[in-house]
Structure formats: C-alpha cells, structure tokens
Tab-separated table of C-alpha atoms in Angstrom:
chain	number	residue	atom	x	y	z
A	1	UNK	CA	39.629	-35.109	39.317
A	2	UNK	CA	37.051	-31.777	38.542
A	3	UNK	CA	38.033	-29.777	34.989
A	4	UNK	CA	36.839	-26.746	35.250
A	5	UNK	CA	35.880	-23.720	32.615
A	6	UNK	CA	35.343	-20.507	33.698
A	7	UNK	CA	33.301	-18.627	32.108
A	8	UNK	CA	31.796	-21.473	30.316
A	9	UNK	CA	28.552	-19.467	29.458
A	10	UNK	CA	27.345	-16.086	29.039
A	11	UNK	CA	25.348	-14.629	32.012
A	12	UNK	CA	22.809	-13.975	28.614
A	13	UNK	CA	23.098	-17.682	28.349
A	14	UNK	CA	22.559	-18.347	31.798
A	15	UNK	CA	19.653	-16.497	32.636
A	16	UNK	CA	17.913	-18.573	29.656
A	17	UNK	CA	18.499	-21.787	31.209
A	18	UNK	CA	17.837	-20.650	34.326
A	19	UNK	CA	14.227	-19.202	33.417
A	20	UNK	CA	13.382	-22.554	31.822
A	21	UNK	CA	14.687	-24.253	34.560
A	22	UNK	CA	11.424	-23.294	36.574
A	23	UNK	CA	9.128	-25.434	33.089
A	24	UNK	CA	10.817	-28.141	34.079
A	25	UNK	CA	10.742	-29.460	37.146
A	26	UNK	CA	8.620	-31.296	40.039
A	27	UNK	CA	9.278	-32.133	43.778
A	28	UNK	CA	10.562	-36.211	44.611
A	29	UNK	CA	8.778	-37.852	47.173
A	30	UNK	CA	11.198	-37.702	49.327
A	31	UNK	CA	12.495	-33.988	49.474
A	32	UNK	CA	10.708	-30.430	48.473
A	33	UNK	CA	14.115	-28.505	48.801
A	34	UNK	CA	15.280	-30.637	45.575
A	35	UNK	CA	13.196	-30.214	42.523
A	36	UNK	CA	14.856	-32.094	39.554
A	37	UNK	CA	13.290	-32.311	35.418
A	38	UNK	CA	14.181	-36.060	35.787
A	39	UNK	CA	10.518	-37.483	36.211
A	40	UNK	CA	8.745	-34.446	34.528
A	41	UNK	CA	11.026	-34.562	31.274
A	42	UNK	CA	10.945	-37.781	30.463
A	43	UNK	CA	9.293	-38.745	27.291
A	44	UNK	CA	9.936	-34.352	26.382
A	45	UNK	CA	12.298	-31.976	25.086
A	46	UNK	CA	13.992	-28.930	26.594
A	47	UNK	CA	13.277	-26.103	24.271
A	48	UNK	CA	16.353	-25.793	21.010
A	49	UNK	CA	18.148	-23.489	23.736
A	50	UNK	CA	19.092	-25.925	26.378
A	51	UNK	CA	19.823	-28.183	22.889
A	52	UNK	CA	22.072	-26.153	21.433
A	53	UNK	CA	23.607	-25.482	24.588
A	54	UNK	CA	24.087	-30.150	25.310
A	55	UNK	CA	26.099	-29.682	21.680
A	56	UNK	CA	27.681	-26.762	23.084
A	57	UNK	CA	29.217	-28.696	25.687
A	58	UNK	CA	29.583	-31.919	24.435
A	59	UNK	CA	31.884	-30.760	21.057
A	60	UNK	CA	33.710	-28.919	23.318
A	61	UNK	CA	35.229	-31.192	25.641
A	62	UNK	CA	35.072	-33.747	22.577
A	63	UNK	CA	32.258	-36.728	23.754
A	64	UNK	CA	29.785	-35.417	21.294
A	65	UNK	CA	30.843	-39.351	20.287
A	66	UNK	CA	29.789	-40.716	23.218
A	67	UNK	CA	25.957	-41.759	23.665
A	68	UNK	CA	23.854	-39.196	26.280
A	69	UNK	CA	23.630	-40.032	29.646
A	70	UNK	CA	20.111	-41.030	29.198
A	71	UNK	CA	16.822	-41.910	31.701
A	72	UNK	CA	16.586	-39.408	33.897
A	73	UNK	CA	15.259	-35.907	31.934
A	74	UNK	CA	15.905	-35.424	28.104
A	75	UNK	CA	18.230	-35.311	25.664
A	76	UNK	CA	20.942	-36.019	28.209
A	77	UNK	CA	20.072	-32.944	30.485
A	78	UNK	CA	18.699	-33.114	33.870
A	79	UNK	CA	18.093	-29.524	35.839
A	80	UNK	CA	18.328	-29.418	39.604
A	81	UNK	CA	16.913	-26.454	41.515
A	82	UNK	CA	17.789	-26.386	45.073
A	83	UNK	CA	15.839	-24.451	47.012
A	84	UNK	CA	16.933	-22.694	50.580
A	85	UNK	CA	17.244	-25.156	53.174
A	86	UNK	CA	17.880	-28.110	50.493
A	87	UNK	CA	21.062	-30.256	49.870
A	88	UNK	CA	22.019	-33.374	48.085
A	89	UNK	CA	23.145	-35.776	49.391
A	90	UNK	CA	26.702	-37.363	48.978
A	91	UNK	CA	26.590	-40.197	46.598
A	92	UNK	CA	27.842	-41.588	42.867
A	93	UNK	CA	26.117	-41.799	40.167
A	94	UNK	CA	25.378	-44.797	37.925
A	95	UNK	CA	27.545	-46.419	35.682
A	96	UNK	CA	25.760	-47.662	33.045
A	97	UNK	CA	25.016	-50.341	30.744
A	98	UNK	CA	26.357	-53.411	33.227
A	99	UNK	CA	29.072	-51.421	34.235
A	100	UNK	CA	30.668	-50.868	31.340
A	101	UNK	CA	30.359	-47.250	31.064
A	102	UNK	CA	31.842	-44.756	33.293
A	103	UNK	CA	29.015	-41.945	33.486
A	104	UNK	CA	30.949	-37.971	32.407
A	105	UNK	CA	29.092	-35.033	34.041
A	106	UNK	CA	29.303	-31.615	32.293
A	107	UNK	CA	27.502	-29.365	34.169
A	108	UNK	CA	26.736	-25.680	35.091
A	109	UNK	CA	25.091	-23.876	37.393
A	110	UNK	CA	23.119	-20.827	36.359
A	111	UNK	CA	21.765	-19.527	39.204
A	112	UNK	CA	24.035	-19.738	42.877
A	113	UNK	CA	22.369	-19.230	46.234
A	114	UNK	CA	22.702	-16.260	48.590
A	115	UNK	CA	25.015	-18.884	50.545
A	116	UNK	CA	26.203	-22.661	50.399
A	117	UNK	CA	24.850	-24.622	47.895
A	118	UNK	CA	28.893	-25.676	47.856
A	119	UNK	CA	29.610	-28.436	45.648
A	120	UNK	CA	31.782	-31.475	46.755
A	121	UNK	CA	33.741	-33.697	45.231
A	122	UNK	CA	35.725	-37.125	46.752
A	123	UNK	CA	35.141	-34.373	50.000
A	124	UNK	CA	36.928	-31.772	48.776
A	125	UNK	CA	34.795	-28.258	47.979
A	126	UNK	CA	35.078	-27.436	44.239
A	127	UNK	CA	35.262	-23.484	43.658
A	128	UNK	CA	32.338	-23.332	40.984
A	129	UNK	CA	30.851	-19.954	39.569
A	130	UNK	CA	27.563	-19.128	37.366
A	131	UNK	CA	28.533	-20.092	34.026
A	132	UNK	CA	31.490	-22.163	34.599
A	133	UNK	CA	31.246	-25.602	33.252
A	134	UNK	CA	32.792	-28.018	35.511
A	135	UNK	CA	33.127	-31.905	34.522
A	136	UNK	CA	33.611	-34.761	36.072
A	137	UNK	CA	33.461	-39.357	36.081
A	138	UNK	CA	30.240	-38.548	38.490
A	139	UNK	CA	30.186	-42.307	39.060
A	140	UNK	CA	33.994	-42.668	40.626
A	141	UNK	CA	33.813	-39.875	42.743
A	142	UNK	CA	31.186	-39.029	45.348
A	143	UNK	CA	29.908	-35.743	45.764
A	144	UNK	CA	27.062	-33.956	47.011
A	145	UNK	CA	25.847	-30.070	48.019
A	146	UNK	CA	25.934	-28.537	51.029
A	147	UNK	CA	22.506	-26.324	52.498
A	148	UNK	CA	21.696	-24.166	50.434
A	149	UNK	CA	20.954	-21.016	52.262
A	150	UNK	CA	19.394	-17.372	52.035
A	151	UNK	CA	16.505	-16.699	49.366
A	152	UNK	CA	17.997	-17.912	46.135
A	153	UNK	CA	17.403	-21.501	44.744
A	154	UNK	CA	20.641	-23.070	43.241
A	155	UNK	CA	20.289	-24.159	39.566
A	156	UNK	CA	22.563	-26.778	38.128
A	157	UNK	CA	22.105	-27.871	34.446
A	158	UNK	CA	23.575	-31.877	33.966
A	159	UNK	CA	24.891	-32.316	30.457
A	160	UNK	CA	27.681	-35.111	29.668
A	161	UNK	CA	27.580	-39.235	28.476
A	162	UNK	CA	28.437	-42.779	29.156
A	163	UNK	CA	32.280	-43.483	28.111
A	164	UNK	CA	32.962	-47.028	28.134
A	165	UNK	CA	36.159	-48.151	30.850
A	166	UNK	CA	38.181	-49.263	27.589
A	167	UNK	CA	37.590	-45.259	26.270
A	168	UNK	CA	38.905	-43.631	28.739
A	169	UNK	CA	42.880	-42.803	27.423
A	170	UNK	CA	41.654	-41.329	24.198
C-alpha cells in the first residue's frame, strides 16, 4: 500500500527544501495551522533545487513519463506546513481527468514535529522519518495526519503523477 525508501534525501537536501517551504505557503481560509503552496505557487515557479528533486523522484519511481499532478501548487509540486495544533483531516485525493487516472503521491517530510504529526493511510500509521520517500495512491486510500504538538512545524513536500487506470500493471 505505501512504499517507503529510507533516507532518500540527504539531511542537507531536507534542510534546503525546508528553508524554501516557508516562502511558498499561505494560509487557507479554513485552517491557519496548516499552510500550503496550493494557491500561492499557482502560476509561479519553484527554485531549481525543488525541480531537481522532483525530477530525481519521478525518475527513481519510474513515473517520469506520466503527467504531473497539475492544478494546485506549481510544477506538479505542493508543500504543506502543519504548525503545532494543526492536523490534516481524513480524505482521499481526487482522480483526474474524468476519473481515468489515479493520483500517485510521492512525499517527503523534510522537518518533523516534536510530537504528533503521524501519517495514517487506510487507518494504519506509517513510520516515516525526515528524508524518507513514501509513495502511495492517494486517490485510492484515505489518509490523514494527527495533530502536531510541541514547537516545531511538520513540513511535507508532495510530488507524483497521474497514472492512467489502465497502466497500473506496467
């Protein structure tokens, strides 16, 4: 269900992405404790370091020939920062277009909170650490993140592709 590749990014790469993240996000109307780049980066470009990591992930996962998850964010990339007291509600991402492609997310947490902020996929906790690449079909599995506690925000970068339903076995 969830593929995990431990230490996919180096500590330095995680530090770079975390520093970039705070310039890319804005608050949503519904939750001041969870900020994303879904709107702010729409129509803007991420720095080359972010694009290079996205390309590295897409090639490693052999999804570079599939379309990026366009719409929110930019370049098929979204970053999310959950501040202490915030969480991510249980949901599934959307299939696209017209339900013909599944949303395959490849995510990396670049900063972990002091406590909490645990990812659950299909109601099972996923053991990830900073720098671990974790990938799953976000349109097919409910997922959520528990409340972040302490003083340190949780920073997560989301990459991936839309994979046509008829290509799942390839």
